[in-house]
Short mmCIF file of C-alpha atoms and ligand atoms in Angstrom, two decimals:
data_model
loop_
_atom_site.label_atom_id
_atom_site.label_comp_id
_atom_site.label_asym_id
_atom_site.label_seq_id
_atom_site.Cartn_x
_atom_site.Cartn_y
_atom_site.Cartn_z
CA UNK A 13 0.00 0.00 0.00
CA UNK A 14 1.71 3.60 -1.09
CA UNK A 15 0.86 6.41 1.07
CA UNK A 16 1.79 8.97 -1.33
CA UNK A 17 -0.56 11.68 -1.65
CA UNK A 18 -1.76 12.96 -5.52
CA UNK A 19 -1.95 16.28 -6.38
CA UNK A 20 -5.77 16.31 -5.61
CA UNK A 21 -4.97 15.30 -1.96
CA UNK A 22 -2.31 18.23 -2.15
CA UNK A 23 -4.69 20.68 -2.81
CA UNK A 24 -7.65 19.54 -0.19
CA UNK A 25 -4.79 19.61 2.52
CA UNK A 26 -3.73 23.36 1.50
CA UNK A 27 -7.26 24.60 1.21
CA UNK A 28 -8.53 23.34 4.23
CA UNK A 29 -4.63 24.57 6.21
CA UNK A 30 -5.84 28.26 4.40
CA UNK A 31 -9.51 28.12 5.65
CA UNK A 32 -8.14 26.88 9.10
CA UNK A 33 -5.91 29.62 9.60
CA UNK A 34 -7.03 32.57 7.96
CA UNK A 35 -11.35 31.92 8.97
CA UNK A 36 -10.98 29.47 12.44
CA UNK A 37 -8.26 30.06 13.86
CA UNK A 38 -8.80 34.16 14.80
CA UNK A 39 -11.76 33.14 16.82
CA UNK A 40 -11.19 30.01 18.50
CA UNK A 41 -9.65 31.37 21.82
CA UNK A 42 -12.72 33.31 22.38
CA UNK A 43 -14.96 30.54 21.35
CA UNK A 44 -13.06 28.11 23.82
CA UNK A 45 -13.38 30.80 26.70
CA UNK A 46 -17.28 31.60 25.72
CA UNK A 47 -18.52 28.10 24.23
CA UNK A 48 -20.05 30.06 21.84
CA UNK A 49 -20.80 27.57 18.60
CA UNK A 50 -18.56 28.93 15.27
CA UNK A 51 -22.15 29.42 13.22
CA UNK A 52 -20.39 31.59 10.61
CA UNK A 53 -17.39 28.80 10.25
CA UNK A 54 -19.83 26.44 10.20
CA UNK A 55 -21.64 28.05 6.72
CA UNK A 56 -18.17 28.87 5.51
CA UNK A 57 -17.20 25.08 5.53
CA UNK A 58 -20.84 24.29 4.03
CA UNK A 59 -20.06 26.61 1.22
CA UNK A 60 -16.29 25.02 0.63
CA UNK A 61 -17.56 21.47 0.57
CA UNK A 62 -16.26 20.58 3.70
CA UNK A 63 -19.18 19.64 5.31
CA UNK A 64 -20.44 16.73 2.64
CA UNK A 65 -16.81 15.77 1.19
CA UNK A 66 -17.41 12.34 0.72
CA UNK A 67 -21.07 12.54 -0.99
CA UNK A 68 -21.64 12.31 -4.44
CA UNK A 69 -22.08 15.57 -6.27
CA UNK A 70 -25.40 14.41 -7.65
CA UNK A 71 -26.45 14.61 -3.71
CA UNK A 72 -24.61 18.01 -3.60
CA UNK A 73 -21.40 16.90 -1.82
CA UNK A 74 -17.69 17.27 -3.35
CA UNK A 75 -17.73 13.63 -4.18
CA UNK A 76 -13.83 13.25 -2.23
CA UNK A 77 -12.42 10.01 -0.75
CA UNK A 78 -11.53 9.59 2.80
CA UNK A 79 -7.93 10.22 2.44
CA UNK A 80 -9.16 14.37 1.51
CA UNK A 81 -11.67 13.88 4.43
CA UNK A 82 -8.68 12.88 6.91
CA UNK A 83 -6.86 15.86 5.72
CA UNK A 84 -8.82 18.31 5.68
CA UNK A 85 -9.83 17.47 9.30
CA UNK A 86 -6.38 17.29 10.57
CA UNK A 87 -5.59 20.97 9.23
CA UNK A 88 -9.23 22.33 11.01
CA UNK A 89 -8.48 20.49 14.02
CA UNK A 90 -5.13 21.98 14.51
CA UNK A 91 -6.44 25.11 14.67
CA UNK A 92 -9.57 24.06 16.45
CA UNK A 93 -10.83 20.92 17.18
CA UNK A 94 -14.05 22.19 18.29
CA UNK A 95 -14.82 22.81 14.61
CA UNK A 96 -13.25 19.25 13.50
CA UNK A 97 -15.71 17.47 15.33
CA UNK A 98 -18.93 19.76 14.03
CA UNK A 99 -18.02 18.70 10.33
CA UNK A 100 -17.09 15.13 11.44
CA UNK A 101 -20.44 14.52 12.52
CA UNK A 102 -22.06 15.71 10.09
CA UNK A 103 -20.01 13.90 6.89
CA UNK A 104 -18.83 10.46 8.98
CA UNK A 105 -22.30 9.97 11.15
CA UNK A 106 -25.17 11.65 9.26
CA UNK A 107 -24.60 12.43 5.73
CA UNK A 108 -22.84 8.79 5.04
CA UNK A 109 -25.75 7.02 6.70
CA UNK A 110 -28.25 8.73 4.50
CA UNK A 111 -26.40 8.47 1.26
CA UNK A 112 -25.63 4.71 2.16
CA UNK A 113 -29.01 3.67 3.68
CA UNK A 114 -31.26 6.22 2.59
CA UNK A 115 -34.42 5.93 -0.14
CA UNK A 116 -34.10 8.39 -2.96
CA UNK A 117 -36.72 11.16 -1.76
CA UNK A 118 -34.32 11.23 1.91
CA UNK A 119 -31.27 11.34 -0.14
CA UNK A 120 -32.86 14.95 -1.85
CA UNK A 121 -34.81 15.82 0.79
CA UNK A 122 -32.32 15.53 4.09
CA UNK A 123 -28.81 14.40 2.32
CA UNK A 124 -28.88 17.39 -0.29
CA UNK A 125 -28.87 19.95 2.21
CA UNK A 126 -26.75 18.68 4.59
CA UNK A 127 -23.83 17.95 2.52
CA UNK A 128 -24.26 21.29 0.94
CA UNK A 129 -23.83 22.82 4.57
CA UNK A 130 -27.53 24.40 4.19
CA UNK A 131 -28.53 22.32 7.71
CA UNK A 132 -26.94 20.55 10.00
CA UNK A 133 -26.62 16.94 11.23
CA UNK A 134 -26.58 15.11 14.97
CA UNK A 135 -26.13 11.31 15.35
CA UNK A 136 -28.10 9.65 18.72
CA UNK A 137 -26.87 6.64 20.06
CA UNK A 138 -26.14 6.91 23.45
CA UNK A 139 -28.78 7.33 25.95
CA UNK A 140 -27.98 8.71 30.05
CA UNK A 141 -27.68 4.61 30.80
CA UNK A 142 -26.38 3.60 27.35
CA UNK A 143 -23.19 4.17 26.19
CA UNK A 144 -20.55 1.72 25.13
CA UNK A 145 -23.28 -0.90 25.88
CA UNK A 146 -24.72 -0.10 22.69
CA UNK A 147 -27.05 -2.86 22.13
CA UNK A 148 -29.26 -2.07 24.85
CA UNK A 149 -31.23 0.87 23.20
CA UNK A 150 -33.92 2.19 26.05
CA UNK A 151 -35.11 4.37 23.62
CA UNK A 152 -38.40 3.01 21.87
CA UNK A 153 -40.22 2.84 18.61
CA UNK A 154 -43.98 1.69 19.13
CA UNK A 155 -45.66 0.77 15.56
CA UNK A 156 -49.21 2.56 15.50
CA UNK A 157 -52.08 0.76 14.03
CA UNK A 158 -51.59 3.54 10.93
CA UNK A 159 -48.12 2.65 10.24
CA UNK A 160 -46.10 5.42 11.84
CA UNK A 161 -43.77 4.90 15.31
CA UNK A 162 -44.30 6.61 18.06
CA UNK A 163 -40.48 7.53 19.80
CA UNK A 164 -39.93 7.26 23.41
CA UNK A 165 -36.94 7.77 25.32
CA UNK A 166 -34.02 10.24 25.72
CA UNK A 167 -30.64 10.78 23.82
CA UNK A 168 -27.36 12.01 25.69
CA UNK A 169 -24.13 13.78 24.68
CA UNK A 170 -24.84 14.51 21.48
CA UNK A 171 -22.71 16.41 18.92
CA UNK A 172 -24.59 19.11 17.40
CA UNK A 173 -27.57 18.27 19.49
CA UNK A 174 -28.98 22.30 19.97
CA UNK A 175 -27.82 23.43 16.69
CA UNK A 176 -28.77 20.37 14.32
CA UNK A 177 -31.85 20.22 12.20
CA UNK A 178 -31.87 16.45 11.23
CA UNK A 179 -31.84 14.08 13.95
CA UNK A 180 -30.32 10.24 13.03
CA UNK A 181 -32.37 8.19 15.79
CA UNK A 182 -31.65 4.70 16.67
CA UNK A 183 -34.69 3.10 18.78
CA UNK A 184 -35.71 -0.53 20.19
CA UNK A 185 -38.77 -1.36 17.64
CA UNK A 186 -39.06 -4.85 18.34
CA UNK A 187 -37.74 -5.52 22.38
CA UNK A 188 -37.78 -9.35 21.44
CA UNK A 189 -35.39 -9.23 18.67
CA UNK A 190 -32.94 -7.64 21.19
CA UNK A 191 -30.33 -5.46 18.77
CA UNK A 192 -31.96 -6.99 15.89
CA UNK A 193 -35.15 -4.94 16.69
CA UNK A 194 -33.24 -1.70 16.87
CA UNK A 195 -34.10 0.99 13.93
CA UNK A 196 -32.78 3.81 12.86
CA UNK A 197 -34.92 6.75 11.91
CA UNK A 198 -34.80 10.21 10.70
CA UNK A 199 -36.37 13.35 13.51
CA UNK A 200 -36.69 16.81 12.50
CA UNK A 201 -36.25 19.05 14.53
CA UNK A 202 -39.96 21.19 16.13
CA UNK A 203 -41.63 17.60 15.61
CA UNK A 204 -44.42 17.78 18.58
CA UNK A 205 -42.72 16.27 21.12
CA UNK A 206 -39.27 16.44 20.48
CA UNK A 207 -37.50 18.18 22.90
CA UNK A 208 -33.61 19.58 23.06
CA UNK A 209 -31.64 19.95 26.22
CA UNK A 210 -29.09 22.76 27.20
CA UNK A 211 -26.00 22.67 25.78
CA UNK A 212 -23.56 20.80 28.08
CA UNK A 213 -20.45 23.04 30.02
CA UNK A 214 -17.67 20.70 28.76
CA UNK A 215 -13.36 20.16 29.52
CA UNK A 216 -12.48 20.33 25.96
CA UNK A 217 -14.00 20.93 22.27
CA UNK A 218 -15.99 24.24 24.17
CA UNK A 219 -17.38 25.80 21.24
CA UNK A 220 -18.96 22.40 19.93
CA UNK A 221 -22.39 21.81 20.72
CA UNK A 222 -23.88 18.37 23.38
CA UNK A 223 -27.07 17.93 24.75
CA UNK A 224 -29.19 15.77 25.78
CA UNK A 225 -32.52 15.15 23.83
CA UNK A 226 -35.79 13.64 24.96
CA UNK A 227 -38.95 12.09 23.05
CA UNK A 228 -42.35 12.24 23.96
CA UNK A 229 -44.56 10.65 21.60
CA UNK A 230 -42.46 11.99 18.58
CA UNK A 231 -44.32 10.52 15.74
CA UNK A 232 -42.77 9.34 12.63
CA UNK A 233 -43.98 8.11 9.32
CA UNK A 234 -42.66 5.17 7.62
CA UNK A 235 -40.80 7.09 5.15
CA UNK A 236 -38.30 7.96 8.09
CA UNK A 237 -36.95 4.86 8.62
CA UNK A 238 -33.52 4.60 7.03
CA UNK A 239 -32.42 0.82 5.94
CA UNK A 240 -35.20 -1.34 6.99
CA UNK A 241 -37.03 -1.92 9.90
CA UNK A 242 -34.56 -3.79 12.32
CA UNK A 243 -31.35 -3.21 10.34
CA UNK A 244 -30.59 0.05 12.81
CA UNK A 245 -27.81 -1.74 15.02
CA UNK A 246 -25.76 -3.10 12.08
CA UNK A 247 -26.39 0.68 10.29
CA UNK A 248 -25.14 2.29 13.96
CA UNK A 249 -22.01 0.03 13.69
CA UNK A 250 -21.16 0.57 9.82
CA UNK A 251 -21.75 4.21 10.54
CA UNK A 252 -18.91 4.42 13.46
CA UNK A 253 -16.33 2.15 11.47
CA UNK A 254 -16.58 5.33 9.55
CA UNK A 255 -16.59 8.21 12.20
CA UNK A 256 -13.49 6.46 14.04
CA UNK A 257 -11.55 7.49 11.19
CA UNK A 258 -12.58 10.81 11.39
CA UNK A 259 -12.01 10.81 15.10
CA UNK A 260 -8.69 10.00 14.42
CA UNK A 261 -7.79 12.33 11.87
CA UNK A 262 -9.26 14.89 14.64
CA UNK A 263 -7.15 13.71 17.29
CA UNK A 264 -3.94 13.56 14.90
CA UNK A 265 -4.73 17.52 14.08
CA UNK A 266 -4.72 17.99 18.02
CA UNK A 267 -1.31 16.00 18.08
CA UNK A 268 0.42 17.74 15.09
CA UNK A 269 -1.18 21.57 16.17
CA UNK A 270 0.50 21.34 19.73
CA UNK A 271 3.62 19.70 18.54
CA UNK A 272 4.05 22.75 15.98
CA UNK A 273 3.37 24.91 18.87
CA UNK A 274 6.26 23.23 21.29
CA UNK A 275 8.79 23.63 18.34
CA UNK A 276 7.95 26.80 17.41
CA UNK A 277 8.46 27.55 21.75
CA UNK A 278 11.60 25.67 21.39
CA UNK A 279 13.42 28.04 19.48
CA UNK A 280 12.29 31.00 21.26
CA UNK A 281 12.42 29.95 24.91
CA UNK A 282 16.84 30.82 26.10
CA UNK A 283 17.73 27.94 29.11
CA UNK A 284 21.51 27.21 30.30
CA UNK A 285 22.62 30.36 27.48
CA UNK A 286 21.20 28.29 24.81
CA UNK A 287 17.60 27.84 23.15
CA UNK A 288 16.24 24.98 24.63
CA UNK A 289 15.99 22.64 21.25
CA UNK A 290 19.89 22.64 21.74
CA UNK A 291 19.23 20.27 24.94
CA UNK A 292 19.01 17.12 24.25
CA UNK A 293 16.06 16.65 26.97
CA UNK A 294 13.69 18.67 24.95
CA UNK A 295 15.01 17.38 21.23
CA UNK A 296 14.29 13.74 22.57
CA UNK A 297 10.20 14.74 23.71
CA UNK A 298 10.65 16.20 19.67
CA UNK A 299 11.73 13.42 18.22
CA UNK A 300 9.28 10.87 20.14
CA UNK A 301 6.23 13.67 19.18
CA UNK A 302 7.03 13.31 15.67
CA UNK A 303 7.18 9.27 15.91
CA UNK A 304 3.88 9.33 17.06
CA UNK A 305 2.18 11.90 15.04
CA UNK A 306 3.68 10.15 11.89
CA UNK A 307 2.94 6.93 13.12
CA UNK A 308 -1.15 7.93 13.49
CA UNK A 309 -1.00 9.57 10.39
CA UNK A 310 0.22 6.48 8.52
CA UNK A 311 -2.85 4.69 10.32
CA UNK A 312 -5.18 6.88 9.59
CA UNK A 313 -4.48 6.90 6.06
CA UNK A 314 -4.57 3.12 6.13
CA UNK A 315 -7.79 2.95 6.99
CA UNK A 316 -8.88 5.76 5.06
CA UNK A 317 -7.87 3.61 2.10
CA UNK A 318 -8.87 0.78 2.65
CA UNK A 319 -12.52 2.06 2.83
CA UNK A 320 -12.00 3.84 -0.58
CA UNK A 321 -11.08 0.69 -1.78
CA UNK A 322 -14.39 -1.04 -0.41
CA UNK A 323 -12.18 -3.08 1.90
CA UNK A 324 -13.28 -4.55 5.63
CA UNK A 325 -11.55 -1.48 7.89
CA UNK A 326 -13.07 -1.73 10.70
CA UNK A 327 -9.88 -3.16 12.28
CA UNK A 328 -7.77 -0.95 10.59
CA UNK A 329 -10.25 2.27 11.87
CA UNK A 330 -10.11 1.23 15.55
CA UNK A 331 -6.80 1.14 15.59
CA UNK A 332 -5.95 4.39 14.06
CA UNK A 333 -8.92 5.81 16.47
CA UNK A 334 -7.11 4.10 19.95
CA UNK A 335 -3.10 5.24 18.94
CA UNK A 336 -4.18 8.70 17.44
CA UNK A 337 -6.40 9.63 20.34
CA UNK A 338 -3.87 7.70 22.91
CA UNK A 339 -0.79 9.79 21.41
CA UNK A 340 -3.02 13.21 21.44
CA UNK A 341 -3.19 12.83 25.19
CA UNK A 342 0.82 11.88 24.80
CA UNK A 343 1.69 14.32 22.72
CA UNK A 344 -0.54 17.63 24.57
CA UNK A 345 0.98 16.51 27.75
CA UNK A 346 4.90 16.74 26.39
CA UNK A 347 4.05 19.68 24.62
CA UNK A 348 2.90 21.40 27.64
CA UNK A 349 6.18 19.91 29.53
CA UNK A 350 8.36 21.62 27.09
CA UNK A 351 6.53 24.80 27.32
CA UNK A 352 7.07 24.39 31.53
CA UNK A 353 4.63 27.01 33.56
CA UNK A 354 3.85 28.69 30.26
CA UNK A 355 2.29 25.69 29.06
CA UNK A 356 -0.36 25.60 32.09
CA UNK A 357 -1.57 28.76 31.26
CA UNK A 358 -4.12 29.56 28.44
CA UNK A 359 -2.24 32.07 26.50
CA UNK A 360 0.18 30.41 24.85
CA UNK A 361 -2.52 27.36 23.11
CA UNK A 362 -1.37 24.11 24.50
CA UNK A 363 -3.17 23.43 27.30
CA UNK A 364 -6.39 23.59 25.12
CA UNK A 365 -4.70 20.63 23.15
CA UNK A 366 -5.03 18.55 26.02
CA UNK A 367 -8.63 19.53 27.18
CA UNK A 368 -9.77 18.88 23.72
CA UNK A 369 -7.38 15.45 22.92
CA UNK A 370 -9.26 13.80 25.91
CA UNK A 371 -12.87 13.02 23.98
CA UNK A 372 -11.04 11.69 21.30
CA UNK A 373 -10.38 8.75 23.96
CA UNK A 374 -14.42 8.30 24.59
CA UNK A 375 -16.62 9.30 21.83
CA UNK A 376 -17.51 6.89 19.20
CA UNK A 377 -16.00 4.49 21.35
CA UNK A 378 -14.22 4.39 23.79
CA UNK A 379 -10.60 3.31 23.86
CA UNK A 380 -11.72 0.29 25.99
CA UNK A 381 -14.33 -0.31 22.67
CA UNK A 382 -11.41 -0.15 20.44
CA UNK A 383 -9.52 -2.83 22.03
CA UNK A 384 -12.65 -4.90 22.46
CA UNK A 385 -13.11 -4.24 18.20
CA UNK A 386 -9.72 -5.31 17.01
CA UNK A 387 -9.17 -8.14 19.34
CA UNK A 388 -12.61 -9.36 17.66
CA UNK A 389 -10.86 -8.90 14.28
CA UNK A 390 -7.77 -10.13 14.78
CA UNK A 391 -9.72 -13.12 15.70
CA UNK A 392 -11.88 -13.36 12.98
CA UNK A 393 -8.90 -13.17 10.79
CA UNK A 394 -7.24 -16.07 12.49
CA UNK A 395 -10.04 -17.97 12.18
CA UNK A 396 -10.41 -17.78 8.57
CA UNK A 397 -6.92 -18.38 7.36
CA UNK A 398 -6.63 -21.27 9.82
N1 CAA B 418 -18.98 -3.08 12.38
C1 CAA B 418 -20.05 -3.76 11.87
N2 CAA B 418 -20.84 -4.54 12.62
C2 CAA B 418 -20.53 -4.67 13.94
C3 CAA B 418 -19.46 -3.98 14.52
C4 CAA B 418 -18.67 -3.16 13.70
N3 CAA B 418 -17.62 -2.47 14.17
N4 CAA B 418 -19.42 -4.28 15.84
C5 CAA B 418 -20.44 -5.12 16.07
N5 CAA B 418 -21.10 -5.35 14.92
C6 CAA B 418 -22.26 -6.23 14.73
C7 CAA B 418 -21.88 -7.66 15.00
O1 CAA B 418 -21.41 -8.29 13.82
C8 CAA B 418 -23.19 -8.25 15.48
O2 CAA B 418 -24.01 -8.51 14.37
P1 CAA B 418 -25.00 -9.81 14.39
O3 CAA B 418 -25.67 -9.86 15.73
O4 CAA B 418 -25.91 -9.57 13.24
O5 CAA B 418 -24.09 -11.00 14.19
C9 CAA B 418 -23.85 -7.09 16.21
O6 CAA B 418 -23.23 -5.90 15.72
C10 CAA B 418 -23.67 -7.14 17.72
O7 CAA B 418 -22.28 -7.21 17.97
P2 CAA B 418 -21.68 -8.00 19.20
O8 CAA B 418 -22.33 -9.35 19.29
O9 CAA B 418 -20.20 -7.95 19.06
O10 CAA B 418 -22.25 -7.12 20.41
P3 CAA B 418 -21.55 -6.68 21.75
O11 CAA B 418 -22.62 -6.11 22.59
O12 CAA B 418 -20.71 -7.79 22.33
O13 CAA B 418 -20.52 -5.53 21.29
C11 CAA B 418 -20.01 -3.26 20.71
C12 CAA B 418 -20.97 -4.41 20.60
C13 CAA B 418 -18.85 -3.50 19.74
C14 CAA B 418 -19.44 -3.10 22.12
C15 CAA B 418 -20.83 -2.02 20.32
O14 CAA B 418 -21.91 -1.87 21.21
C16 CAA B 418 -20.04 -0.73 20.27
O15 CAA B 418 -19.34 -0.45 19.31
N6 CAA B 418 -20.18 0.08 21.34
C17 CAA B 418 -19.61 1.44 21.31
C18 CAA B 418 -20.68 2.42 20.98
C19 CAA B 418 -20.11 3.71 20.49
O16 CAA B 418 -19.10 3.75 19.79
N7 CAA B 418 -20.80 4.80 20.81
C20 CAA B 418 -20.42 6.08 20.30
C21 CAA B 418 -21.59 7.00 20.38
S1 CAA B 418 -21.70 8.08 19.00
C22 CAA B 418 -20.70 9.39 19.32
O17 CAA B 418 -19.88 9.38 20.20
C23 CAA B 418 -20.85 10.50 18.36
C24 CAA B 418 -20.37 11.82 18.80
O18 CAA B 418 -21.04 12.54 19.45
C25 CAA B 418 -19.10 12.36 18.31
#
């Protein structure tokens, strides 16, 4: 497998490094100190194509491969990971699931719009006692005598949850199939019933928006279930292989953003007459940041091309998503250390790395789920070529 990157790759990379510095960056102190959700960005990256890259133009999205998508999230989420998780959402856990799953009128009526950046997407999995236990959806979908579900239940932590305006559901519609009965459906938001929580006060990724949602009696039509009746677990799982990737790519930006910052401190910062990069103390914590980051990257794009070449990946994306998000912690904390006291304070960027490089260790799945999901591989794989 060649990692080399064409000159279409190239050019994603540089376009998204320009937006990321010259339209994120200014703003996301503030936005980390306020919470405040980057609605502007947000458009800006709907109008660039950043927020559908994978779908096909005929669904209004730039039609890109994962490799651009990986890319293009490492450059925003240097500057602000807040932002890198916004778009991730949307493309990796809403617009793929729609494009994949969805019938032809939800593919123009929810897809085109979201991929064009027009609205925006939220994925709803995990419920206040459901989390990495998955399978054991509380939420419920009652078939009415006319056809339509009626949704029970609550959602919690979820991305883009206040801000969204198409909800992807997943909901127990048949208890005695267990996961088999699960289905995933499409809410709008302002359906009666439907209601959206306050916007959580979080460590890290500030300016992103999680809530908690709850359903009363939300009624659906047939015509918003997406895949068949039943199929929602297996469409949850397919949908995360996805997102891990992206999750990784996020924490890799984290990684490479406050590694750039401890180099760039290197040179400045005089210790023992000499700028510190001269010690060899602070060129080894250099070296070993660069290992890493490079390491994840190669992952990352691993994976990424493995599912543009229709391959299984779903070892390949749970391990890029438990070494990039373990070395984002690694690599935040040793950027900090080579900072010293600067590092602990907010002004000079790096502590911010680590507050935001810790959710890449828990959201879709935590790094306890990724060891669970490649050991299962690894096994698989044995099994078959033995
Ligand atoms: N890809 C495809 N299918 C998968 C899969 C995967 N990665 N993992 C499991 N499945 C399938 C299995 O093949 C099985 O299918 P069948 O029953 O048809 O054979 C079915 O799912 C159940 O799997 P298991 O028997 O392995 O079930 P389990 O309960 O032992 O394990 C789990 C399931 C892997 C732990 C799963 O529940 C899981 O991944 N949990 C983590 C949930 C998660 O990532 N949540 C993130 C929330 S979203 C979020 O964070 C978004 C955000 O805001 C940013």
């Amino acid at each position: 497998m060649t990692f080399q990157l064409s000159e279409d790759h190239q050019a994603i990379r540089d376009a998204a490094k320009e937006f990321a510095v010259n339209e994120i960056a200014p703003t996301a102190v503030e936005r980390d100190k306020t919470a405040e959700f980057p609605t502007e960005i947000v458009q800006k990256m709907g109008e660039l194509g950043f927020m559908g890259m994978m779908v096909a133009p005929e669904w209004g999205g730039a039609g890109l491969d994962t490799v651009c998508y990986t890319l293009a999230l490492e450059e925003i989420a240097k500057v602000d990971a807040s932002c890198a998780v916004i778009m991730s959402v949307n493309n990796s856990l809403v617009c793929w699931v729609i494009e994949t799953f969805g019938t032809p009128e939800q593919k123009e009526r929810f897809l085109r719009p979201l991929a064009m950046g027009g609205k925006l997407g939220a994925y709803c999995l995990s419920e206040p006692g459901v989390g990495s236990d998955a399978t054991q959806q509380a939420t419920t979908a009652t078939l009415q005598p006319d056809g339509s579900y009626l949704i029970n239940g609550a959602k919690n932590w979820i991305t883009n949850g206040t801000k969204a305006d198409h909800y992807i559901v997943f909901a127990q519609s048949d208890p005695a199939k267990k996961h088999h009965g699960i289905t995933c459906f499409l809410v709008e938001k302002g359906m009666p019933g439907f209601e959206i929580g306050l916007k959580e006060d979080k460590l890290g990724i500030r300016s992103s928006d999680t809530c908690s949602l709850g359903f009363t009696d939300v009624r659906v039509g047939p015509d918003r279930i997406v895949g068949a009746e039943g199929q929602g677990f297996k469409i949850a799982m397919e949908t995360l292989n996805g997102g891990r990737i992206g999750i990784a790519a996020q924490a890799l930006g984290i990684a490479s953003g406050a590694m750039e910052k401890a180099i760039r401190y290197s040179f400045e910062r005089h210790a023992f007459g000499q700028p510190i990069n001269h010690l060899q103390t602070i060129q080894f914590k250099l070296a070993d940041m660069q290992v890493k980051t490079e390491a994840a990257r190669m992952l990352i794009f691993r994976a990424a091309r493995k599912k543009d070449a229709g391959e299984n990946y779903i070892k390949e994306a749970a391990m890029a998503k438990l070494y990039a998000s373990r070395i984002a912690m690694e690599v935040a904390t040793e950027a900090i250390q080579v900072h010293g006291g600067y590092g602990y304070v907010r002004e000079y960027l790096v502590e911010r790395a680590l507050r935001d490089a810790k959710i890449t260790e828990i959201y879709e799945g935590t790094s306890e789920i990724q060891h669970i999901v490649i050991a299962r591989q690894l096994m698989k794989e044995y099994e078959l070529s033995n």
